[in-house]
Amino acid sequence: MGRIIGYLVVALTFALWVAQLFLPDRGIGFVTGLVVFLITWWIVLFMTLPLGVRSQAEHGEMVEGTDPGAPVLPDLKRKAWLTTVIASYVWLALFVLIEFQPIPLDAIPFLPDPEGFDRY
């Protein structure tokens, strides 16, 4: 069931991202959506890389000529999929926040004043 939800979240993210090509230019555009997704994906990848990793020294089987801290089974395919699903959730949350503005962006205290950009 969790795998199906992951597929649905990734498919929804991709569909909304591609839909930005055909929608009027407001909110998140096509390129902005891609850049935000890729940056989020890389940040999440570096957070998921250490999950479940056991070194050769911990496992007890050392391969000659390798570092004792080298992982026994890095499981990169699973981590790449997990990274994609988590990045899709983050992107969808950001998409909803910017496109539909359930919380007005002016109400977020640490964001700069949008009118202030015109002064420079």
mmCIF file of C-alpha atoms in Angstrom:
data_model
loop_
_atom_site.group_PDB
_atom_site.id
_atom_site.type_symbol
_atom_site.label_atom_id
_atom_site.label_comp_id
_atom_site.label_asym_id
_atom_site.label_seq_id
_atom_site.Cartn_x
_atom_site.Cartn_y
_atom_site.Cartn_z
ATOM 1 C CA MET A 1 0.000 0.000 0.000
ATOM 2 C CA GLY A 2 2.827 2.399 0.868
ATOM 3 C CA ARG A 3 4.471 1.758 -2.494
ATOM 4 C CA ILE A 4 1.238 2.664 -4.323
ATOM 5 C CA ILE A 5 0.897 5.909 -2.359
ATOM 6 C CA GLY A 6 4.506 6.711 -3.255
ATOM 7 C CA TYR A 7 3.758 6.179 -6.952
ATOM 8 C CA LEU A 8 0.656 8.368 -6.704
ATOM 9 C CA VAL A 9 2.516 11.214 -4.972
ATOM 10 C CA VAL A 10 5.315 11.155 -7.559
ATOM 11 C CA ALA A 11 2.787 11.001 -10.419
ATOM 12 C CA LEU A 12 0.787 13.908 -8.965
ATOM 13 C CA THR A 13 3.951 15.964 -8.552
ATOM 14 C CA PHE A 14 4.985 15.274 -12.136
ATOM 15 C CA ALA A 15 1.502 16.072 -13.467
ATOM 16 C CA LEU A 16 1.308 19.381 -11.599
ATOM 17 C CA TRP A 17 4.832 20.293 -12.670
ATOM 18 C CA VAL A 18 4.076 19.617 -16.359
ATOM 19 C CA ALA A 19 0.726 21.421 -16.037
ATOM 20 C CA GLN A 20 2.671 24.601 -15.280
ATOM 21 C CA LEU A 21 3.564 24.698 -18.986
ATOM 22 C CA PHE A 22 -0.080 25.265 -19.872
ATOM 23 C CA LEU A 23 -1.289 27.423 -16.984
ATOM 24 C CA PRO A 24 -1.025 31.213 -16.858
ATOM 25 C CA ASP A 25 2.247 32.498 -15.461
ATOM 26 C CA ARG A 26 1.601 32.959 -11.772
ATOM 27 C CA GLY A 27 2.942 31.176 -8.752
ATOM 28 C CA ILE A 28 5.381 28.380 -9.508
ATOM 29 C CA GLY A 29 6.455 28.248 -13.132
ATOM 30 C CA PHE A 30 7.789 25.220 -14.993
ATOM 31 C CA VAL A 31 11.482 25.987 -14.558
ATOM 32 C CA THR A 32 11.075 27.198 -10.979
ATOM 33 C CA GLY A 33 9.231 23.995 -10.109
ATOM 34 C CA LEU A 34 11.988 21.892 -11.647
ATOM 35 C CA VAL A 35 14.748 23.778 -9.850
ATOM 36 C CA VAL A 36 12.967 23.589 -6.489
ATOM 37 C CA PHE A 37 12.364 19.859 -6.947
ATOM 38 C CA LEU A 38 15.976 19.134 -7.886
ATOM 39 C CA ILE A 39 17.419 21.131 -4.993
ATOM 40 C CA THR A 40 14.994 19.449 -2.601
ATOM 41 C CA TRP A 41 15.846 16.039 -4.082
ATOM 42 C CA TRP A 42 19.584 16.495 -3.486
ATOM 43 C CA ILE A 43 19.098 17.765 0.065
ATOM 44 C CA VAL A 44 16.837 14.832 0.905
ATOM 45 C CA LEU A 45 19.276 12.399 -0.748
ATOM 46 C CA PHE A 46 22.071 13.496 1.572
ATOM 47 C CA MET A 47 19.691 13.059 4.525
ATOM 48 C CA THR A 48 18.695 9.512 3.496
ATOM 49 C CA LEU A 49 22.143 8.182 2.549
ATOM 50 C CA PRO A 50 23.143 7.183 6.105
ATOM 51 C CA LEU A 51 19.881 5.304 6.795
ATOM 52 C CA GLY A 52 20.450 1.609 7.424
ATOM 53 C CA VAL A 53 24.106 1.597 6.402
ATOM 54 C CA ARG A 54 26.370 -0.901 8.122
ATOM 55 C CA SER A 55 30.103 -0.668 7.601
ATOM 56 C CA GLN A 56 32.299 -3.642 6.819
ATOM 57 C CA ALA A 57 33.847 -3.330 10.273
ATOM 58 C CA GLU A 58 30.395 -3.535 11.925
ATOM 59 C CA HIS A 59 29.332 -6.437 9.730
ATOM 60 C CA GLY A 60 32.522 -8.388 10.389
ATOM 61 C CA GLU A 61 33.369 -9.201 6.763
ATOM 62 C CA MET A 62 36.257 -7.129 5.446
ATOM 63 C CA VAL A 63 36.992 -7.062 1.713
ATOM 64 C CA GLU A 64 40.727 -6.802 1.236
ATOM 65 C CA GLY A 65 41.861 -3.443 -0.124
ATOM 66 C CA THR A 66 38.770 -1.493 0.965
ATOM 67 C CA ASP A 67 38.203 0.924 3.812
ATOM 68 C CA PRO A 68 36.726 -0.604 6.977
ATOM 69 C CA GLY A 69 34.049 2.116 6.949
ATOM 70 C CA ALA A 70 32.851 1.203 3.454
ATOM 71 C CA PRO A 71 29.193 0.124 3.418
ATOM 72 C CA VAL A 72 28.343 -3.540 3.030
ATOM 73 C CA LEU A 73 25.080 -2.898 1.184
ATOM 74 C CA PRO A 74 24.433 0.796 0.330
ATOM 75 C CA ASP A 75 20.980 0.023 -1.212
ATOM 76 C CA LEU A 76 21.093 3.122 -3.411
ATOM 77 C CA LYS A 77 18.094 2.164 -5.553
ATOM 78 C CA ARG A 78 15.772 2.072 -2.521
ATOM 79 C CA LYS A 79 17.232 5.313 -1.186
ATOM 80 C CA ALA A 80 16.799 7.060 -4.546
ATOM 81 C CA TRP A 81 13.131 6.031 -4.591
ATOM 82 C CA LEU A 82 12.633 7.135 -0.977
ATOM 83 C CA THR A 83 14.330 10.434 -1.810
ATOM 84 C CA THR A 84 12.018 10.971 -4.795
ATOM 85 C CA VAL A 85 8.894 10.304 -2.714
ATOM 86 C CA ILE A 86 9.973 12.599 0.135
ATOM 87 C CA ALA A 87 11.015 15.367 -2.288
ATOM 88 C CA SER A 88 7.634 15.027 -4.004
ATOM 89 C CA TYR A 89 5.837 15.540 -0.684
ATOM 90 C CA VAL A 90 7.928 18.639 0.013
ATOM 91 C CA TRP A 91 7.350 19.997 -3.497
ATOM 92 C CA LEU A 92 3.590 19.401 -3.250
ATOM 93 C CA ALA A 93 3.449 21.219 0.089
ATOM 94 C CA LEU A 94 5.340 24.160 -1.377
ATOM 95 C CA PHE A 95 3.131 24.111 -4.493
ATOM 96 C CA VAL A 96 -0.047 24.266 -2.399
ATOM 97 C CA LEU A 97 1.414 27.015 -0.202
ATOM 98 C CA ILE A 98 2.358 29.209 -3.164
ATOM 99 C CA GLU A 99 -0.457 28.486 -5.636
ATOM 100 C CA PHE A 100 -3.471 28.394 -3.304
ATOM 101 C CA GLN A 101 -2.039 30.426 -0.394
ATOM 102 C CA PRO A 102 -3.946 28.847 2.507
ATOM 103 C CA ILE A 103 -1.582 30.948 4.613
ATOM 104 C CA PRO A 104 -1.000 34.320 2.936
ATOM 105 C CA LEU A 105 2.673 34.856 2.225
ATOM 106 C CA ASP A 106 2.411 38.303 3.830
ATOM 107 C CA ALA A 107 1.532 36.604 7.146
ATOM 108 C CA ILE A 108 4.876 34.776 7.332
ATOM 109 C CA PRO A 109 6.999 37.050 9.530
ATOM 110 C CA PHE A 110 10.496 36.286 8.212
ATOM 111 C CA LEU A 111 9.725 36.816 4.509
ATOM 112 C CA PRO A 112 10.685 40.225 3.095
ATOM 113 C CA ASP A 113 8.063 42.751 2.060
ATOM 114 C CA PRO A 114 7.225 42.123 -1.649
ATOM 115 C CA GLU A 115 6.721 45.852 -2.281
ATOM 116 C CA GLY A 116 10.208 46.512 -0.952
ATOM 117 C CA PHE A 117 11.774 44.837 -3.980
ATOM 118 C CA ASP A 118 10.600 47.664 -6.247
ATOM 119 C CA ARG A 119 12.639 50.252 -4.350
ATOM 120 C CA TYR A 120 16.008 48.818 -5.403
#
